[in-house]
Short mmCIF file of C-alpha atoms in Angstrom, two decimals:
data_model
loop_
_atom_site.label_atom_id
_atom_site.label_comp_id
_atom_site.label_asym_id
_atom_site.label_seq_id
_atom_site.Cartn_x
_atom_site.Cartn_y
_atom_site.Cartn_z
CA MET C 1 174.27 134.35 92.01
CA GLN C 2 171.98 131.93 93.78
CA SER C 3 173.13 131.08 97.23
CA ARG C 4 173.51 127.50 98.13
CA SER C 5 173.30 126.42 101.89
CA PRO C 6 175.77 123.88 103.28
CA LEU C 7 174.52 120.46 104.25
CA CYS C 8 172.25 120.51 107.28
CA ARG C 9 173.82 118.69 110.35
CA LYS C 10 172.49 117.90 113.76
CA GLY C 11 173.90 119.37 116.99
CA ARG C 12 174.44 122.67 118.70
CA PRO C 13 173.99 126.01 116.83
CA ARG C 14 176.93 126.55 114.59
CA SER C 15 179.16 129.67 114.22
CA ALA C 16 179.33 130.79 110.67
CA ALA C 17 182.64 132.51 111.39
CA ALA C 18 184.07 129.36 112.76
CA ASP C 19 182.91 127.22 109.78
CA ALA C 20 184.38 129.78 107.36
CA ALA C 21 187.70 129.73 109.23
CA ILE C 22 187.81 125.89 109.33
CA LEU C 23 187.02 125.34 105.70
CA ALA C 24 189.48 128.04 104.57
CA ALA C 25 192.14 126.35 106.81
CA THR C 26 191.23 122.99 105.27
CA ARG C 27 191.89 124.39 101.78
CA GLU C 28 195.11 125.91 102.94
CA ALA C 29 196.23 122.60 104.34
CA LEU C 30 195.43 120.86 101.14
CA VAL C 31 197.76 123.32 99.26
CA ASP C 32 200.59 123.03 101.80
CA LEU C 33 200.29 119.34 102.85
CA GLY C 34 198.14 117.54 100.27
CA TRP C 35 195.52 115.10 101.07
CA SER C 36 197.57 112.30 102.62
CA LYS C 37 199.38 114.51 105.22
CA LEU C 38 196.41 116.66 106.14
CA THR C 39 195.05 116.04 109.66
CA LEU C 40 192.17 117.47 111.56
CA GLY C 41 194.59 118.58 114.33
CA ASP C 42 196.60 120.72 111.68
CA VAL C 43 193.38 122.21 110.42
CA ALA C 44 192.27 123.15 114.02
CA THR C 45 195.56 124.84 114.62
CA ARG C 46 195.41 126.86 111.40
CA ALA C 47 191.75 127.80 112.08
CA GLY C 48 192.40 128.78 115.64
CA VAL C 49 189.84 126.38 117.10
CA ALA C 50 189.80 123.36 119.30
CA LYS C 51 190.07 119.90 117.55
CA THR C 52 186.88 118.93 119.21
CA THR C 53 185.13 121.84 117.37
CA LEU C 54 185.86 120.00 114.14
CA TYR C 55 184.58 116.71 115.25
CA ARG C 56 181.43 118.28 116.49
CA ARG C 57 180.75 119.54 112.92
CA TRP C 58 182.22 116.78 110.73
CA ALA C 59 182.35 113.07 111.18
CA GLY C 60 186.00 112.91 109.82
CA LYS C 61 188.44 114.12 107.27
CA ASN C 62 186.46 112.98 104.22
CA GLU C 63 183.47 115.18 105.12
CA LEU C 64 185.51 118.12 106.10
CA VAL C 65 187.54 118.11 102.89
CA LEU C 66 184.33 117.65 100.80
CA ASP C 67 182.79 120.59 102.34
CA ALA C 68 185.88 122.75 101.92
CA VAL C 69 186.07 121.85 98.23
CA ALA C 70 182.35 122.15 97.66
CA GLU C 71 182.50 125.78 98.76
CA LEU C 72 184.76 126.41 95.62
CA PHE C 73 182.09 125.01 93.36
CA HIS C 74 179.35 127.18 95.00
CA GLU C 75 181.23 130.07 93.25
CA LEU C 76 180.01 128.86 89.84
CA GLU C 77 177.34 130.91 88.20
CA LEU C 78 175.69 130.67 84.73
CA PRO C 79 176.61 133.98 82.92
CA ASP C 80 174.07 135.41 80.53
CA ARG C 81 176.28 136.07 77.56
CA GLY C 82 173.49 136.23 74.89
CA SER C 83 173.62 132.74 73.51
CA LEU C 84 173.64 129.05 74.50
CA ALA C 85 177.15 128.59 73.17
CA ALA C 86 178.57 131.62 74.97
CA ASP C 87 176.87 130.69 78.22
CA ILE C 88 178.33 127.23 78.16
CA GLU C 89 181.88 128.63 77.42
CA GLY C 90 181.38 130.93 80.37
CA VAL C 91 180.43 128.29 82.90
CA VAL C 92 182.94 125.66 81.55
CA LEU C 93 185.75 128.06 81.82
CA GLN C 94 184.74 128.84 85.49
CA PHE C 95 184.54 125.07 86.13
CA ALA C 96 188.02 124.43 84.62
CA ALA C 97 189.53 127.27 86.61
CA ILE C 98 188.31 125.74 89.86
CA LEU C 99 189.61 122.41 88.98
CA SER C 100 193.08 123.97 88.25
CA ARG C 101 193.37 125.05 91.87
CA PRO C 102 195.63 122.64 93.93
CA GLU C 103 193.18 122.37 96.76
CA ALA C 104 190.34 121.41 94.47
CA ARG C 105 192.36 118.88 92.56
CA SER C 106 193.82 117.02 95.57
CA GLY C 107 190.63 117.28 97.65
CA LEU C 108 188.26 116.30 94.87
CA MET C 109 190.20 113.42 93.70
CA ALA C 110 190.65 112.06 97.15
CA VAL C 111 187.07 112.24 98.32
CA VAL C 112 185.92 110.71 95.06
CA ALA C 113 188.28 107.87 95.49
CA GLU C 114 187.03 107.39 99.13
CA SER C 115 183.51 107.39 97.98
CA THR C 116 183.91 104.27 96.03
CA ARG C 117 183.68 102.38 99.27
CA ASP C 118 181.55 104.73 101.21
CA ASP C 119 177.89 105.09 100.06
CA ALA C 120 177.23 107.95 102.56
CA LEU C 121 180.02 109.98 101.19
CA ARG C 122 178.99 109.45 97.65
CA GLU C 123 175.57 110.77 98.58
CA ARG C 124 177.24 113.77 100.32
CA ILE C 125 179.22 114.45 97.20
CA ARG C 126 175.98 114.45 95.12
CA ALA C 127 174.18 116.81 97.37
CA ALA C 128 177.11 119.20 97.96
CA VAL C 129 178.71 119.43 94.49
CA VAL C 130 176.75 117.54 91.83
CA ASP C 131 173.14 118.75 92.31
CA PRO C 132 174.03 122.43 92.55
CA GLN C 133 175.80 122.09 89.27
CA LYS C 134 172.84 120.35 87.65
CA ASP C 135 170.67 123.20 88.66
CA LEU C 136 172.99 125.35 86.46
CA VAL C 137 172.18 122.97 83.59
CA THR C 138 168.57 123.34 84.15
CA GLU C 139 168.88 127.06 84.25
CA GLY C 140 170.85 127.20 81.15
CA ARG C 141 168.51 124.95 79.23
CA ALA C 142 165.48 127.06 80.21
CA ARG C 143 167.22 130.19 79.13
CA ALA C 144 168.09 128.59 75.76
CA ARG C 145 164.47 127.50 75.31
CA GLU C 146 163.35 131.10 75.85
CA ARG C 147 165.68 132.22 73.20
CA GLY C 148 164.53 129.57 70.75
CA GLU C 149 167.79 127.89 70.63
CA ILE C 150 166.65 124.36 71.65
CA PRO C 151 163.21 122.74 71.35
CA PRO C 152 160.73 122.70 74.39
CA ASP C 153 160.66 119.77 76.83
CA LEU C 154 157.37 118.05 76.58
CA ASP C 155 158.08 115.24 78.87
CA PRO C 156 159.37 116.14 82.47
CA ALA C 157 161.11 112.80 82.85
CA GLU C 158 162.82 113.09 79.53
CA ALA C 159 163.96 116.73 80.49
CA ALA C 160 165.44 115.38 83.70
CA ARG C 161 167.31 112.73 81.72
CA LYS C 162 168.69 115.44 79.40
CA VAL C 163 169.94 117.46 82.34
CA ASP C 164 171.70 114.35 83.70
CA LEU C 165 173.23 113.61 80.36
CA VAL C 166 174.48 117.17 79.75
CA PHE C 167 175.89 117.45 83.21
CA ASP C 168 177.75 114.07 82.70
CA VAL C 169 179.14 115.14 79.41
CA VAL C 170 180.35 118.51 80.54
CA ALA C 171 181.66 117.37 83.93
CA GLY C 172 183.18 114.28 82.62
CA ALA C 173 184.97 115.97 79.74
CA VAL C 174 186.37 118.78 81.89
CA VAL C 175 187.36 116.52 84.78
CA HIS C 176 189.12 114.12 82.44
CA ARG C 177 190.83 116.90 80.54
CA THR C 178 192.14 118.74 83.67
CA LEU C 179 192.64 116.01 86.28
CA VAL C 180 193.25 112.79 84.32
CA SER C 181 194.96 114.03 81.18
CA ALA C 182 196.52 117.01 83.04
CA GLU C 183 195.99 119.24 79.90
CA PRO C 184 194.61 122.78 80.05
CA ALA C 185 191.06 123.50 79.46
CA ASP C 186 191.78 126.78 77.85
CA GLU C 187 189.66 129.06 75.73
CA ARG C 188 190.57 127.21 72.42
CA TRP C 189 189.70 123.83 73.93
CA VAL C 190 186.56 125.07 75.62
CA GLY C 191 185.44 126.75 72.47
CA GLU C 192 185.88 123.58 70.47
CA PHE C 193 184.09 121.40 73.18
CA THR C 194 181.24 123.87 73.21
CA ARG C 195 180.62 123.80 69.56
CA LEU C 196 180.58 119.98 69.70
CA LEU C 197 178.07 120.08 72.54
CA VAL C 198 175.88 122.76 71.14
CA LEU C 199 175.48 120.88 67.81
CA GLY C 200 174.39 117.80 69.66
CA LEU C 201 171.90 119.84 71.76
CA ALA C 202 170.35 121.66 68.69
CA GLY C 203 170.10 118.23 66.91
CA ALA C 204 168.26 116.72 69.90
#
């Protein structure tokens, strides 16, 4: 799986162990307390670090929670299952499984809501969560072209628009299914959704 580096931040050299402990403690606090009751003080206690350590690394609660949730999405990988449809099913099932976790649900919904009035946070969400997932779409389309399952991209700008569209369709459908409708994105639903999506991609 391709590794993805955390967002770069200015300041003193960082301890990877401390970062890992803080982000894990944040996810634990999201499960135990939820977004509204989570505080940086509680996270610091759980992680065994000083509260000032958190403030040196993150501007506030929004940024901390986003990075903690983003780590979950960094686990996503595009499996090579032999066909475009099977590859899509594999990654969508992973995506749905992540969204089913309580720390992902509460954390993601909260930071997305906060980003509606915070442009910097919105950009951070794009860099930490959205762009790495779009890379998976690009990888999947390249693999499908090599198999002859979809036509080649002749215009780079058009190819980029298709990547954006595919990502929006997949992410939008799965997020709405799991977080808004609170329905399971199980294998049956994912299979039906994948067939619908692949028919559209093949037609394009």
